[in-house]
PDB file of C-alpha atoms and ligand atoms in Angstrom:
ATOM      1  CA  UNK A 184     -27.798  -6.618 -38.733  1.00  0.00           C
ATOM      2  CA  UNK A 185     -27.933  -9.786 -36.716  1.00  0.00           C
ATOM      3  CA  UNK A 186     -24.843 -11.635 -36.242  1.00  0.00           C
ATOM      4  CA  UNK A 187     -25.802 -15.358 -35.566  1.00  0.00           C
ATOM      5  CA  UNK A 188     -22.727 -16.176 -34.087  1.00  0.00           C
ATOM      6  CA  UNK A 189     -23.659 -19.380 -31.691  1.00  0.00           C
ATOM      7  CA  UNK A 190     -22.168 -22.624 -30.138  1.00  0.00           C
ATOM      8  CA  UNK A 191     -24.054 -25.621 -31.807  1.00  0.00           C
ATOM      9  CA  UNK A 192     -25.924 -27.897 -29.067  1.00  0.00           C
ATOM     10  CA  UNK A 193     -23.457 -30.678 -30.658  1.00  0.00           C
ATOM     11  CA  UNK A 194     -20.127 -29.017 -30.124  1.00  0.00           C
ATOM     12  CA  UNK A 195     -18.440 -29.929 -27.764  1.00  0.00           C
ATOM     13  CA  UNK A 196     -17.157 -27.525 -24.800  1.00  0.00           C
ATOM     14  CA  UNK A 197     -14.143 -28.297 -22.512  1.00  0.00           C
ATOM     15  CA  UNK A 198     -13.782 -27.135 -19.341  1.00  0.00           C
ATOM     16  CA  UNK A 199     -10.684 -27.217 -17.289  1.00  0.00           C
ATOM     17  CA  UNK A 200     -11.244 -25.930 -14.119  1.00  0.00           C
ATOM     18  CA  UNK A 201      -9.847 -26.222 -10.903  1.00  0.00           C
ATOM     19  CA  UNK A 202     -11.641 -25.523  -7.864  1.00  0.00           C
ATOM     20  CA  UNK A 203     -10.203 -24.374  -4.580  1.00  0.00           C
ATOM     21  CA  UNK A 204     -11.372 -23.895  -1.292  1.00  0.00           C
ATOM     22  CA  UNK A 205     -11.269 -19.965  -0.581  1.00  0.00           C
ATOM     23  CA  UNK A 206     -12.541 -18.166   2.370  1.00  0.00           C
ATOM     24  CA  UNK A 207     -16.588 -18.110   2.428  1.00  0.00           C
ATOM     25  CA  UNK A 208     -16.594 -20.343  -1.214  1.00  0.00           C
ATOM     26  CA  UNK A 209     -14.754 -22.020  -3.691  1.00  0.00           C
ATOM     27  CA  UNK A 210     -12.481 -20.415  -6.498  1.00  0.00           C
ATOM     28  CA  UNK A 211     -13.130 -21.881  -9.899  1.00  0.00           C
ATOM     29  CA  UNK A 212     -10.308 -20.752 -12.319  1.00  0.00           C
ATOM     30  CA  UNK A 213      -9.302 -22.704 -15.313  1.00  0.00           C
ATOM     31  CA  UNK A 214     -10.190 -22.549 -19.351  1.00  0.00           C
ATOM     32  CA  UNK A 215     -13.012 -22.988 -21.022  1.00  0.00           C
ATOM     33  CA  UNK A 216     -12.852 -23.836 -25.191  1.00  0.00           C
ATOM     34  CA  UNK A 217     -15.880 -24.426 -27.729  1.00  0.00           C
ATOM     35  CA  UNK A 218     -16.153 -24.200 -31.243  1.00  0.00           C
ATOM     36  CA  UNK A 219     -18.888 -21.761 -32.648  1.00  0.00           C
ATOM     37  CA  UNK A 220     -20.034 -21.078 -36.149  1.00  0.00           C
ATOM     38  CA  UNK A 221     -21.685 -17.706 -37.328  1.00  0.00           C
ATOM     39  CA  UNK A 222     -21.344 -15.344 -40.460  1.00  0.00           C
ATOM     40  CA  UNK A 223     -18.829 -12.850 -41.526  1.00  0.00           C
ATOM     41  CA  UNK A 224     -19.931  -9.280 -40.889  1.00  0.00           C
ATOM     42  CA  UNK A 225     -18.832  -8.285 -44.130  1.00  0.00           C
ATOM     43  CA  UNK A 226     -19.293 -11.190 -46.639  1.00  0.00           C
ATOM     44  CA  UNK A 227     -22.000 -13.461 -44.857  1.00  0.00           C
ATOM     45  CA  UNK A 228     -19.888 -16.361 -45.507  1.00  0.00           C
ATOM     46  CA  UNK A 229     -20.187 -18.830 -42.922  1.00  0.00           C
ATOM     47  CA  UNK A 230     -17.146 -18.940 -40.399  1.00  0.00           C
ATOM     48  CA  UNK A 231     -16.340 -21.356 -37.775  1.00  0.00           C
ATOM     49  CA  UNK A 232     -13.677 -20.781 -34.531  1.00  0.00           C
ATOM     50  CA  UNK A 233     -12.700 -21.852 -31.521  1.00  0.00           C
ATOM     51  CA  UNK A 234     -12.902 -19.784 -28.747  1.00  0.00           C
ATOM     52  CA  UNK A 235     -10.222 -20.447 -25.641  1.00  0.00           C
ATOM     53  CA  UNK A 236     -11.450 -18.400 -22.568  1.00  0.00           C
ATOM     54  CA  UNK A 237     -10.140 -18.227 -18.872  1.00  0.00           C
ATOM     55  CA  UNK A 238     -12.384 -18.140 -16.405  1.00  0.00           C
ATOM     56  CA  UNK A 239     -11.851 -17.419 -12.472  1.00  0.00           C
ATOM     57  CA  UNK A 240     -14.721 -17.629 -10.847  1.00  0.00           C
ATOM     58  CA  UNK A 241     -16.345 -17.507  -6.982  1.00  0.00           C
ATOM     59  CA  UNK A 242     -18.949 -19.742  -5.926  1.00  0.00           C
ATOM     60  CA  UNK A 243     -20.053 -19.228  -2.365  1.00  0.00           C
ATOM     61  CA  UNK A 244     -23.288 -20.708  -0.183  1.00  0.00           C
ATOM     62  CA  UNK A 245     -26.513 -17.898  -0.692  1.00  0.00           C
ATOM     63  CA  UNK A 246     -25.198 -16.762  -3.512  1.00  0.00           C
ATOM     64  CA  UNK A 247     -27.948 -14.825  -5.703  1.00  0.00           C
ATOM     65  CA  UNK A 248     -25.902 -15.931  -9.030  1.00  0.00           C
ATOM     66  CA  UNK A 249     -25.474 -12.233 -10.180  1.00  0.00           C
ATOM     67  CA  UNK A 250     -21.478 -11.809  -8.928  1.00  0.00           C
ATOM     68  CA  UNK A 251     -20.716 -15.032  -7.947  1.00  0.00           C
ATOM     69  CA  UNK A 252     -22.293 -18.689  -8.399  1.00  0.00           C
ATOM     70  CA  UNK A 253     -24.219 -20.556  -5.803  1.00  0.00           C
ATOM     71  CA  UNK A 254     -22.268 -23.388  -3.781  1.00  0.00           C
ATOM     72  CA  UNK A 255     -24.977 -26.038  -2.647  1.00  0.00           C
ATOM     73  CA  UNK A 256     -23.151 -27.463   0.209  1.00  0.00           C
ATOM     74  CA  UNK A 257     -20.410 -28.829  -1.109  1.00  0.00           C
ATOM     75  CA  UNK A 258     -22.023 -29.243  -4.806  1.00  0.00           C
ATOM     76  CA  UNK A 259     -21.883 -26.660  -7.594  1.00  0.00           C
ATOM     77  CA  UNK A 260     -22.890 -26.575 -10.705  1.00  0.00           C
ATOM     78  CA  UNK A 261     -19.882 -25.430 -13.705  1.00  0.00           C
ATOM     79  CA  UNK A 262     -22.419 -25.276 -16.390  1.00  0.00           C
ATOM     80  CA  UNK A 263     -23.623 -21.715 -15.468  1.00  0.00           C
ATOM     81  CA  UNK A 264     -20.026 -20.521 -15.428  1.00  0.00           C
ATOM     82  CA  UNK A 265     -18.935 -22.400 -18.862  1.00  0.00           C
ATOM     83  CA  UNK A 266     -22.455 -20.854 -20.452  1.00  0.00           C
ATOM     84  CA  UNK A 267     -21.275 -17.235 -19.443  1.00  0.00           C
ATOM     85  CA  UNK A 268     -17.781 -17.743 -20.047  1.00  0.00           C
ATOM     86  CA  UNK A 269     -18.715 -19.232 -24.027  1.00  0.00           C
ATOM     87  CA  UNK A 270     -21.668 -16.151 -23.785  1.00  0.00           C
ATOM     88  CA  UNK A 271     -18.663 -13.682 -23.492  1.00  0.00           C
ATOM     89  CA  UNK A 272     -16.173 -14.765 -25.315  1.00  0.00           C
ATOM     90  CA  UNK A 273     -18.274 -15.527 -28.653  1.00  0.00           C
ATOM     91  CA  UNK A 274     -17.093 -12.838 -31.418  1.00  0.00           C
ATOM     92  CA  UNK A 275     -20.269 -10.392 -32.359  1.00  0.00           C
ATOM     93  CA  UNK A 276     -18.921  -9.998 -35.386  1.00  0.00           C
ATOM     94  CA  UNK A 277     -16.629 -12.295 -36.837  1.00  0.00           C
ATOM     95  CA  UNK A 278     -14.420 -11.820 -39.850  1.00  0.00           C
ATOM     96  CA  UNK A 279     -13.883 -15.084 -42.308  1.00  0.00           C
ATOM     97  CA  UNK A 280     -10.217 -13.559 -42.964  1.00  0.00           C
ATOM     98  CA  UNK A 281      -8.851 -10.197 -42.010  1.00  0.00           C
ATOM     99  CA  UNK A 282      -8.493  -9.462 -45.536  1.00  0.00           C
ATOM    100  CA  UNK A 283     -12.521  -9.846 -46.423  1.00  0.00           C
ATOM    101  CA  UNK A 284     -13.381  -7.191 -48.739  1.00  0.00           C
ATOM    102  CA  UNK A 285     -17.316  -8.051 -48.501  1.00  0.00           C
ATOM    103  CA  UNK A 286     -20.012  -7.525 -50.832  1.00  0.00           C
ATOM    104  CA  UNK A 287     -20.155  -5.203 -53.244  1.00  0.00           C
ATOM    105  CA  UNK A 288     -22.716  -1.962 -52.060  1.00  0.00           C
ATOM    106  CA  UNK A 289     -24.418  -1.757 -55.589  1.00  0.00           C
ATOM    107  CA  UNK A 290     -24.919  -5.541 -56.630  1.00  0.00           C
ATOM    108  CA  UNK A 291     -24.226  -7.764 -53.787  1.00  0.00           C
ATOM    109  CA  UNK A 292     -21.422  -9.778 -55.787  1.00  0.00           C
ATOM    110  CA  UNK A 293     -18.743 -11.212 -53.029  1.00  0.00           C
ATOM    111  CA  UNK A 294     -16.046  -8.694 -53.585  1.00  0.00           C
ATOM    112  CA  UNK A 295     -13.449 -12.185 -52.925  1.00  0.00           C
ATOM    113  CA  UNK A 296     -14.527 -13.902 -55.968  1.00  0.00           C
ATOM    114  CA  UNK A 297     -13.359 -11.092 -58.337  1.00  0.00           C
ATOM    115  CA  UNK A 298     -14.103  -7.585 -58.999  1.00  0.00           C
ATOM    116  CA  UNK A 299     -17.911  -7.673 -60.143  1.00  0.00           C
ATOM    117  CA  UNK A 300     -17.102  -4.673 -62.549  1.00  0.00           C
ATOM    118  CA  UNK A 301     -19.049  -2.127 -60.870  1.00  0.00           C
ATOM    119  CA  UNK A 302     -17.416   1.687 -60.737  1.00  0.00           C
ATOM    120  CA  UNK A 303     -15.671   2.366 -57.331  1.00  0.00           C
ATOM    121  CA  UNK A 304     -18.375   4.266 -55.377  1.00  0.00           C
TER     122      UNK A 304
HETATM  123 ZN1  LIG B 179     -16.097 -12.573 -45.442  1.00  0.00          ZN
HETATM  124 ZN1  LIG B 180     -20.984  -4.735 -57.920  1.00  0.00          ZN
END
């Protein structure tokens, strides 16, 4: 099953980073929050959340962006980090409440709405 969990291109992302000088780069550590929409794994109701992440990050000059992001001189770019950190802290498989009880295996009724009267497998 696919899980479409995603950050819409309209919602909007803060990031609250602070950057310090470190030896050989620049430490970014702060938060990062979005709000993403996908589909419960059980009921494939749509769900919407907020995800809060921290982030603590290196940036140094040379850097080939696999570890650590590249410092430009003294310019550096915090949308690759926020894209990972969102990237990583999305839910694969989101729940629209602990409690969802899903769709029923034999007829597909949502299993929240009311017992669809099908025998317990
Ligand atoms: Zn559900
Ligand atoms: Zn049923």
């Amino acid at each position: 099953m696919v899980t479409g969990t995603y950050v819409p291109d309209d919602a909007a992302i803060e990031a609250d980073v602070v950057l310090e000088p470190v030896h050989g780069g620049v430490m970014a550590s702060g938060h990062v929050r979005a709000g993403w929409v996908g589909s419960c794994r059980r009921c494939l109701e749509p769900v919407t959340g907020t995800l809060e992440t921290e982030v603590r990050e290196l940036y140094e000059p040379g850097s080939d962006e696999t570890e650590t992001y590249l410092l430009n001189g003294d310019q550096l770019d915090l949308e690759p980090l926020v894209r990972d950190a969102v990237l990583l802290g999305l839910p694969q498989a989101p729940l629209c409440e602990e409690g969802c009880r899903g769709l029923c295996a034999t007829c597909g009724a949502e299993l929240d709405q009311g017992p669809c009267g099908c025998p317990d497998p």
